[in-house]
Amino acid sequence: LPWTEDVSWLLEKSLAPESICLLRTLGERAEKLGMRAYIVGGIVRDLFLGRDNLDLDIVVEGDAPRFLKSWEKDGLRVSVHERYKTGTVVFPGGKKVDVATARREFYEFPVAQPKVFTDSLKHDLYRRDFTVNAMAVSINQSTWGVLVDFFGGRRDLGKKILKVLHNLSFVEDPTRVLRGIRLEQRLGLALEDNTLRLLRSCVRGGLLVRLSGFRLRSELELSFRERFPYPAAKRMEELGVWEVLFPGLRLGETGRRTFRRLGAFLGRISRDFPDFRGRQWLAFFSALLMESPENIRLAAIDRLNLPESERGIVVKCLSELGAVEHELGGRSGPSNSQIYAFLRDADPAACLFWSAATGRWRVRRRILLYLTRLHRTSSLLKGRDLIELGYGATPRIGAILEKLKILRLDGILENRDDEVRYVRYNFPL
Ligand code: CTP
């Protein structure tokens, strides 16, 4: 068939042996149940681009719930959405696989909840966003590694273009405007001429205005979670997306510079802040707003309908920059322990924002010092060491450890012996 091609060599070359083994297992099971299974979407696209992609999306021609439930007998954790005929199975080692039933979605009117009908792979692929995302590779034993490419995704990857499958793509799902821009920048593709025209008319036609705050927030989060969010932000501005989403917003020179610095600092921030990745986008969002007047900022924050915790971080980013500069900008101080005490209760996303937004290098250097090193400093002695030294298990131990930490931050106590000596002398038993 003209739209198929054997790419089994590419699977073997690009995927880790464990992934191959998992795919073969999935394919064998599908075959046994009389279904056909495919990997689809981003993972296929990224195979051709030589990019790692750990998201395993499977589509079956058959019935995904039945396919999924068959793994329950093997003792695996399975969850099923009967209504959408989709679900997830978790393999030993924690690998999560999403499985959907090949389906055709029928959009009654723009931005409606899609209704689900069981149908063939071709229809399933046709309802997707871009040709490069609408390829599938068979994982059944008998057809292992056969690429199914009805819409020329492979050709478009070769031409380095991002092209919609049909003219209603953005109307059916306006979040594709943001996805398109994100993918274009991340993958180094260019929006194809007609696609760009459709995207522009979606922006001008006001379809983005109707997106819910939640969906918009999710897309922005994804955009600002990219490794380098700046190029997409710049492209959004060029295409008038920001103006439509947040009327009156002004991304000036300071905002741009902050954006670029945020991208550059990201890689340096310790990975040990819990859930920092999930909140880093708030720093970028703050950068987007920082040069706009108060009323525009507040309207933008309201537009996203953020949960209180996230809203609080953005407001703090924007309102406390001056105070942070005042506190951390001294010529000779503050000491490390003072920096620590000042920043310890702030969200790391806010710290990151301040470090990028400030024009004062001392402030920037001190915040980065906190984010890379100071935040994880602790005393060398632990609670149980103090108990061994004869201290009772009382709150006093906490106070001693806190004191040791401060002295260590400031370089006054350098090693364990220093700490033992200090404790014995200053906190008599
Ligand atoms: N998709 C779509 N329209 C959307 C979102 C997703 O058509 N608004 C389709 C695309 O074909 C995409 C697939 O659903 O490939 C899976 O979506 P997702 O996992 O979000 O995208 P990926 O392409 O895998 O992108 P990423 O690499 O950012 O995860």
Coordinates of C-alpha atoms and ligand atoms in Angstrom, one line a residue:
L1 CA 0.0 0.0 0.0
P2 CA 1.4 3.4 -0.9
W3 CA 0.9 4.9 2.5
T4 CA 2.7 2.2 4.4
E5 CA 6.4 1.5 4.9
D6 CA 8.5 -0.9 6.9
V7 CA 10.3 1.1 9.6
S8 CA 11.0 -1.8 12.0
W9 CA 14.7 -0.9 11.6
L10 CA 14.0 2.5 13.0
L11 CA 12.3 1.1 16.1
E12 CA 15.2 -1.2 16.8
K13 CA 17.7 1.6 16.3
S14 CA 15.9 4.3 18.3
L15 CA 14.1 2.7 21.1
A16 CA 15.6 1.2 24.3
P17 CA 15.5 -2.6 24.4
E18 CA 13.0 -2.4 27.3
S19 CA 10.7 -0.3 25.2
I20 CA 10.9 -2.7 22.3
C21 CA 10.2 -5.6 24.6
L22 CA 7.2 -3.8 26.0
L23 CA 5.8 -2.9 22.6
R24 CA 6.2 -6.5 21.4
T25 CA 4.4 -7.7 24.5
L26 CA 1.5 -5.2 23.8
G27 CA 1.4 -6.2 20.2
E28 CA 1.3 -10.0 21.0
R29 CA -1.6 -9.4 23.4
A30 CA -3.5 -7.4 20.7
E31 CA -3.0 -10.1 18.2
K32 CA -4.2 -12.7 20.6
L33 CA -7.4 -10.7 21.2
G34 CA -8.0 -10.2 17.5
M35 CA -7.2 -6.5 17.6
R36 CA -4.6 -4.3 15.8
A37 CA -2.4 -2.1 17.9
Y38 CA -0.3 0.9 16.9
I39 CA 1.9 3.5 18.5
V40 CA 0.7 6.9 17.4
G41 CA 1.2 10.6 17.7
G42 CA 4.2 12.3 19.2
I43 CA 6.3 9.2 19.7
V44 CA 6.2 8.3 16.0
R45 CA 7.0 11.8 15.0
D46 CA 9.9 11.9 17.4
L47 CA 11.2 8.6 16.1
F48 CA 11.8 10.2 12.8
L49 CA 13.3 13.3 14.3
G50 CA 15.6 11.3 16.5
R51 CA 14.2 12.8 19.6
D52 CA 13.5 10.9 22.8
N53 CA 9.9 10.6 23.8
L54 CA 8.8 8.5 26.7
D55 CA 5.1 8.9 26.2
L56 CA 3.7 5.6 25.0
D57 CA 0.4 6.3 23.3
I58 CA -1.3 3.2 21.8
V59 CA -4.4 3.1 19.6
V60 CA -6.2 -0.2 19.1
E61 CA -8.5 -1.1 16.3
G62 CA -10.8 -3.1 18.5
D63 CA -11.8 -2.3 22.0
A64 CA -9.4 -0.6 24.3
P65 CA -11.2 -1.4 27.5
R66 CA -11.2 -5.1 26.7
F67 CA -7.5 -4.9 25.7
L68 CA -6.7 -3.1 29.0
K69 CA -8.7 -5.4 31.2
S70 CA -6.8 -8.4 29.8
W71 CA -3.8 -7.1 31.7
E72 CA -5.7 -7.2 35.0
K73 CA -5.3 -11.0 34.9
D74 CA -1.6 -10.5 34.9
G75 CA -1.9 -8.5 38.1
L76 CA -1.2 -5.1 36.5
R77 CA -2.8 -1.9 37.5
V78 CA -5.4 -0.8 35.0
S79 CA -7.8 2.1 34.8
V80 CA -10.5 2.3 32.2
H81 CA -12.8 5.1 30.9
E82 CA -15.7 3.2 29.5
R83 CA -17.3 6.3 28.1
Y84 CA -14.3 7.4 26.0
K85 CA -13.1 3.8 25.5
T86 CA -9.7 4.7 26.7
G87 CA -7.5 3.9 29.7
T88 CA -4.1 3.2 31.2
V89 CA -2.1 0.2 32.2
V90 CA 1.0 0.4 34.4
F91 CA 3.7 -2.1 33.8
P92 CA 6.2 -3.4 36.4
G93 CA 8.8 -0.7 36.9
G94 CA 6.1 2.0 36.7
K95 CA 5.9 2.4 32.9
K96 CA 2.5 3.9 32.0
V97 CA 0.9 3.1 28.7
D98 CA -2.2 5.0 27.5
V99 CA -4.5 3.1 25.2
A100 CA -7.3 4.5 23.1
T101 CA -9.8 2.9 20.8
A102 CA -9.4 4.0 17.2
R103 CA -12.3 6.4 16.9
R104 CA -13.8 9.1 14.9
E105 CA -14.8 12.2 16.8
F106 CA -17.7 14.2 15.7
Y107 CA -17.7 17.9 16.6
E108 CA -21.3 19.2 16.8
F109 CA -20.1 22.8 17.0
P110 CA -16.8 24.4 17.7
V111 CA -15.2 23.8 21.1
A112 CA -17.8 21.2 21.9
Q113 CA -17.1 18.0 23.9
P114 CA -16.2 15.4 21.3
K115 CA -18.6 12.5 21.0
V116 CA -17.0 9.1 20.5
F117 CA -17.8 6.6 17.9
T118 CA -15.8 3.4 17.3
D119 CA -14.2 3.6 13.9
S120 CA -11.1 2.8 11.9
L121 CA -7.5 4.0 12.4
K122 CA -7.8 6.4 9.5
H123 CA -10.6 8.3 11.1
D124 CA -8.7 8.4 14.4
L125 CA -5.7 9.8 12.8
Y126 CA -7.7 12.3 10.7
R127 CA -9.1 14.0 13.8
R128 CA -5.6 14.9 15.0
D129 CA -3.9 18.3 14.8
F130 CA -1.0 18.1 12.3
T131 CA 0.1 15.7 9.7
V132 CA 3.4 15.0 11.5
N133 CA 1.3 13.9 14.5
A134 CA -1.0 11.7 12.5
M135 CA 1.2 8.7 11.8
A136 CA 1.0 5.3 13.4
V137 CA 3.3 2.3 13.5
S138 CA 1.9 -1.2 13.9
I139 CA 3.2 -3.3 16.8
N140 CA 1.3 -6.5 16.1
Q141 CA 3.6 -9.5 15.5
S142 CA 2.4 -10.1 11.9
T143 CA 2.8 -6.4 10.9
W144 CA 5.5 -5.3 13.3
G145 CA 7.1 -2.0 12.4
V146 CA 4.8 -1.0 9.5
L147 CA 4.3 2.7 9.3
V148 CA 0.8 3.9 8.5
D149 CA 0.9 7.4 7.1
F150 CA -2.3 8.4 5.3
F151 CA -1.7 12.1 5.3
G152 CA 1.9 12.6 4.3
G153 CA 3.4 13.2 7.8
R154 CA 6.7 11.7 6.8
R155 CA 6.9 13.9 3.7
D156 CA 6.1 17.0 5.8
L157 CA 8.7 16.1 8.4
G158 CA 11.2 15.9 5.5
K159 CA 10.0 19.4 4.3
K160 CA 10.2 20.6 7.9
I161 CA 6.7 21.9 7.9
L162 CA 3.8 21.8 10.3
K163 CA 0.6 21.3 8.4
V164 CA -3.0 20.8 9.5
L165 CA -4.9 17.8 8.2
H166 CA -7.9 19.9 7.2
N167 CA -9.1 23.5 7.2
L168 CA -11.3 23.2 10.3
S169 CA -8.5 21.9 12.6
F170 CA -8.1 25.2 14.6
V171 CA -11.9 25.7 14.6
E172 CA -12.5 22.3 16.1
D173 CA -9.9 22.9 18.8
P174 CA -8.4 26.4 19.2
T175 CA -5.8 25.2 21.7
R176 CA -4.1 23.9 18.6
V177 CA -3.0 27.5 17.9
L178 CA -0.8 27.3 21.0
R179 CA 0.2 23.7 20.4
G180 CA 1.2 24.6 16.8
I181 CA 3.4 27.4 17.9
R182 CA 5.0 25.3 20.6
L183 CA 5.7 22.4 18.3
E184 CA 7.0 24.7 15.6
Q185 CA 9.6 26.2 17.9
R186 CA 10.5 23.0 19.7
L187 CA 10.9 20.9 16.6
G188 CA 12.4 23.5 14.3
L189 CA 9.5 23.2 11.8
A190 CA 7.7 26.0 10.1
L191 CA 4.0 26.5 9.9
E192 CA 3.0 25.7 6.3
D193 CA 1.5 28.7 4.4
N194 CA -2.1 27.6 4.4
T195 CA -1.9 26.4 8.0
L196 CA -0.5 29.8 9.0
R197 CA -3.3 31.5 7.3
L198 CA -5.9 29.3 9.1
L199 CA -4.1 30.0 12.4
R200 CA -4.2 33.7 11.9
S201 CA -7.8 33.7 11.0
C202 CA -8.6 31.6 14.1
V203 CA -6.8 34.2 16.2
R204 CA -8.5 37.1 14.5
G205 CA -11.9 35.4 14.5
G206 CA -12.0 35.4 18.3
L207 CA -12.1 31.6 18.8
L208 CA -9.3 31.8 21.4
V209 CA -11.5 34.2 23.5
R210 CA -13.9 31.3 24.1
L211 CA -11.5 28.9 25.5
S212 CA -12.0 28.2 29.2
G213 CA -9.5 29.6 31.7
F214 CA -8.6 26.0 32.6
R215 CA -7.7 24.9 29.1
L216 CA -5.8 28.1 28.5
R217 CA -3.9 27.6 31.7
S218 CA -3.0 24.0 30.7
E219 CA -1.7 25.1 27.3
L220 CA 0.3 28.0 28.8
E221 CA 1.8 25.6 31.4
L222 CA 2.9 23.3 28.6
S223 CA 4.4 26.1 26.6
F224 CA 6.3 27.5 29.5
R225 CA 7.5 24.0 30.5
E226 CA 9.5 23.7 27.3
R227 CA 13.3 23.8 27.6
F228 CA 13.4 27.2 25.9
P229 CA 10.0 28.9 26.2
Y230 CA 11.2 32.3 24.8
P231 CA 11.0 31.6 21.0
A232 CA 7.4 30.4 21.3
A233 CA 6.5 33.4 23.4
K234 CA 8.0 35.7 20.8
R235 CA 6.1 33.9 18.0
M236 CA 2.8 34.3 19.9
E237 CA 3.4 38.0 20.2
E238 CA 4.2 38.2 16.5
L239 CA 1.0 36.4 15.6
G240 CA -1.1 38.6 17.9
V241 CA -2.0 35.7 20.3
W242 CA -1.1 37.6 23.5
E243 CA -3.1 40.6 22.5
V244 CA -6.2 38.4 21.9
L245 CA -5.8 36.4 25.1
F246 CA -4.8 39.3 27.3
P247 CA -6.0 42.5 25.8
G248 CA -3.7 45.4 26.5
L249 CA -0.7 43.2 27.5
R250 CA 2.6 44.7 26.7
L251 CA 5.8 42.6 26.5
G252 CA 8.5 45.2 26.5
E253 CA 12.3 44.9 26.7
T254 CA 12.4 44.1 30.4
G255 CA 9.8 41.4 30.0
R256 CA 11.7 39.9 27.1
R257 CA 15.0 40.0 28.9
T258 CA 13.5 38.4 31.9
F259 CA 12.0 35.7 29.7
R260 CA 15.3 34.9 28.2
R261 CA 17.1 34.8 31.5
L262 CA 14.5 32.5 33.0
G263 CA 15.2 30.1 30.2
A264 CA 18.9 30.3 30.8
F265 CA 18.6 29.9 34.6
L266 CA 16.3 26.9 34.5
G267 CA 19.0 24.3 33.9
R268 CA 20.9 25.6 36.9
I269 CA 18.2 25.4 39.6
S270 CA 18.5 22.4 41.8
R271 CA 16.2 19.5 41.1
D272 CA 15.5 18.9 44.7
F273 CA 12.6 21.4 45.1
P274 CA 9.5 19.3 45.2
D275 CA 7.2 20.0 42.2
F276 CA 9.3 22.9 40.9
R277 CA 8.7 21.7 37.3
G278 CA 5.0 22.0 37.8
R279 CA 5.2 25.6 38.9
Q280 CA 8.1 27.0 36.8
W281 CA 5.6 28.2 34.2
L282 CA 4.3 30.8 36.8
A283 CA 7.6 32.6 36.6
F284 CA 7.3 32.9 32.9
F285 CA 3.7 34.0 33.1
S286 CA 4.8 36.7 35.6
A287 CA 7.5 37.8 33.1
L288 CA 4.8 38.1 30.5
L289 CA 2.8 40.4 32.7
M290 CA 5.6 42.4 34.4
E291 CA 5.5 45.4 32.2
S292 CA 1.8 45.8 31.9
P293 CA -0.3 48.2 34.0
E294 CA -1.9 46.7 37.2
N295 CA -5.4 46.4 35.8
I296 CA -4.2 44.5 32.7
R297 CA -2.2 42.2 34.9
L298 CA -5.1 41.4 37.2
A299 CA -7.4 40.8 34.2
A300 CA -4.9 38.4 32.8
I301 CA -4.6 36.5 36.0
D302 CA -8.4 36.4 36.3
R303 CA -8.7 35.1 32.8
L304 CA -6.8 31.9 33.6
N305 CA -9.0 31.2 36.6
L306 CA -6.0 30.0 38.6
P307 CA -6.2 28.0 41.8
E308 CA -5.5 30.2 44.8
S309 CA -2.0 28.8 45.4
E310 CA -0.9 29.6 41.8
R311 CA -2.6 33.0 41.8
G312 CA -0.8 33.8 45.0
I313 CA 2.6 33.0 43.5
V314 CA 2.1 35.2 40.5
V315 CA 0.8 38.1 42.6
K316 CA 3.8 37.7 44.9
C317 CA 6.3 37.6 42.0
L318 CA 5.0 40.9 40.7
S319 CA 4.3 42.8 43.9
E320 CA 7.4 41.9 45.9
L321 CA 10.2 42.4 43.4
G322 CA 11.0 45.8 44.9
A323 CA 11.1 44.4 48.4
V324 CA 13.4 41.6 47.4
E325 CA 15.8 44.0 45.7
H326 CA 15.8 46.2 48.8
E327 CA 16.5 43.3 51.1
L328 CA 19.1 41.5 49.0
G329 CA 20.8 44.3 47.2
G330 CA 23.2 45.6 49.9
R331 CA 26.8 46.1 49.0
S332 CA 28.3 44.2 51.9
G333 CA 25.4 42.2 53.3
P334 CA 23.2 40.2 53.7
S335 CA 25.0 37.2 54.9
N336 CA 24.2 33.7 53.5
S337 CA 22.0 32.9 56.5
Q338 CA 20.1 36.2 56.1
I339 CA 19.5 35.4 52.4
Y340 CA 18.3 31.9 53.4
A341 CA 16.0 33.3 56.1
F342 CA 14.6 35.8 53.7
L343 CA 13.9 33.4 50.8
R344 CA 13.1 30.1 52.6
D345 CA 9.3 30.7 52.7
A346 CA 9.0 32.0 49.2
D347 CA 8.1 29.6 46.4
P348 CA 11.1 28.7 44.3
A349 CA 9.2 29.7 41.1
A350 CA 9.0 33.2 42.6
C351 CA 12.7 33.2 43.6
L352 CA 13.5 32.2 40.0
F353 CA 11.4 35.0 38.7
W354 CA 13.0 37.6 40.9
S355 CA 16.5 36.4 40.0
A356 CA 15.7 36.9 36.3
A357 CA 13.6 40.1 36.6
T358 CA 16.0 42.2 38.7
G359 CA 18.3 44.5 36.9
R360 CA 20.7 44.3 39.9
W361 CA 23.5 41.7 39.7
R362 CA 24.0 41.4 43.4
V363 CA 20.4 40.6 43.9
R364 CA 20.5 38.1 41.1
R365 CA 23.7 36.4 42.3
R366 CA 22.3 36.0 45.8
I367 CA 19.0 34.5 44.7
L368 CA 20.8 32.1 42.4
L369 CA 23.1 31.1 45.3
Y370 CA 20.0 30.4 47.4
L371 CA 18.4 28.3 44.6
T372 CA 21.5 26.3 43.7
R373 CA 23.1 25.8 47.1
L374 CA 21.9 27.5 50.3
H375 CA 18.4 26.1 50.2
R376 CA 19.7 22.6 50.8
T377 CA 22.3 23.4 53.4
S378 CA 21.8 21.6 56.7
S379 CA 24.0 21.0 59.7
L380 CA 26.4 18.1 59.5
L381 CA 25.3 16.7 62.8
K382 CA 21.8 15.2 62.8
G383 CA 19.3 14.7 65.6
R384 CA 20.5 11.3 66.4
D385 CA 24.1 12.5 66.7
L386 CA 22.9 15.0 69.3
I387 CA 21.1 12.2 71.2
E388 CA 24.3 10.2 71.1
L389 CA 26.1 13.2 72.6
G390 CA 23.6 12.9 75.5
Y391 CA 20.9 15.5 74.6
G392 CA 17.4 14.5 75.3
A393 CA 14.9 14.0 72.5
T394 CA 13.2 17.3 73.1
P395 CA 12.5 20.4 70.9
R396 CA 15.8 21.7 72.1
I397 CA 17.4 19.5 69.5
G398 CA 15.6 21.3 66.7
A399 CA 16.8 24.7 68.0
I400 CA 20.4 23.4 68.2
L401 CA 20.3 22.1 64.6
E402 CA 18.9 25.3 63.4
K403 CA 21.7 27.3 65.0
L404 CA 24.3 24.9 63.5
K405 CA 22.8 25.4 60.1
I406 CA 23.0 29.1 60.3
L407 CA 26.6 29.0 61.4
R408 CA 27.4 26.6 58.6
L409 CA 25.6 28.8 56.0
D410 CA 27.9 31.6 57.1
G411 CA 31.0 29.5 56.9
I412 CA 31.7 29.9 60.7
L413 CA 31.5 26.1 61.3
E414 CA 33.2 24.1 58.6
N415 CA 33.2 20.5 59.7
R416 CA 31.8 18.0 62.1
D417 CA 34.4 18.6 64.8
D418 CA 33.6 22.3 64.7
E419 CA 30.0 21.5 65.2
V420 CA 30.6 19.1 68.1
R421 CA 32.8 21.6 69.8
Y422 CA 30.3 24.4 69.3
V423 CA 27.4 22.4 70.7
R424 CA 29.3 21.2 73.8
Y425 CA 30.4 24.7 74.6
N426 CA 27.2 26.6 73.9
F427 CA 24.6 24.2 74.9
P428 CA 25.7 22.6 78.1
L429 CA 24.0 19.3 79.0
Ligands
CTP1 N1 -3.8 16.1 19.7 C1 -4.6 16.8 18.8 N2 -5.1 18.0 19.3 C2 -4.8 18.5 20.5 C3 -4.0 17.8 21.4 C4 -3.5 16.6 20.9 O1 -4.8 16.4 17.7 N3 -5.3 19.7 20.9 C5 -3.2 14.8 19.2 C6 -1.9 14.9 18.5 O2 -1.9 14.1 17.4 C7 -0.9 14.4 19.4 C8 -1.6 13.4 20.3 O3 -3.0 14.0 20.3 O4 0.2 13.8 18.8 C9 -1.2 13.3 21.7 O5 -1.2 14.5 22.4 P1 0.0 15.0 23.4 O6 0.5 13.8 24.1 O7 -0.5 16.2 24.1 O8 1.0 15.5 22.3 P2 2.4 15.1 21.7 O9 2.3 15.3 20.2 O10 2.8 13.8 22.2 O11 3.3 16.3 22.2 P3 4.3 16.4 23.3 O12 5.6 15.9 22.7 O13 4.3 17.9 23.6 O14 3.8 15.6 24.5

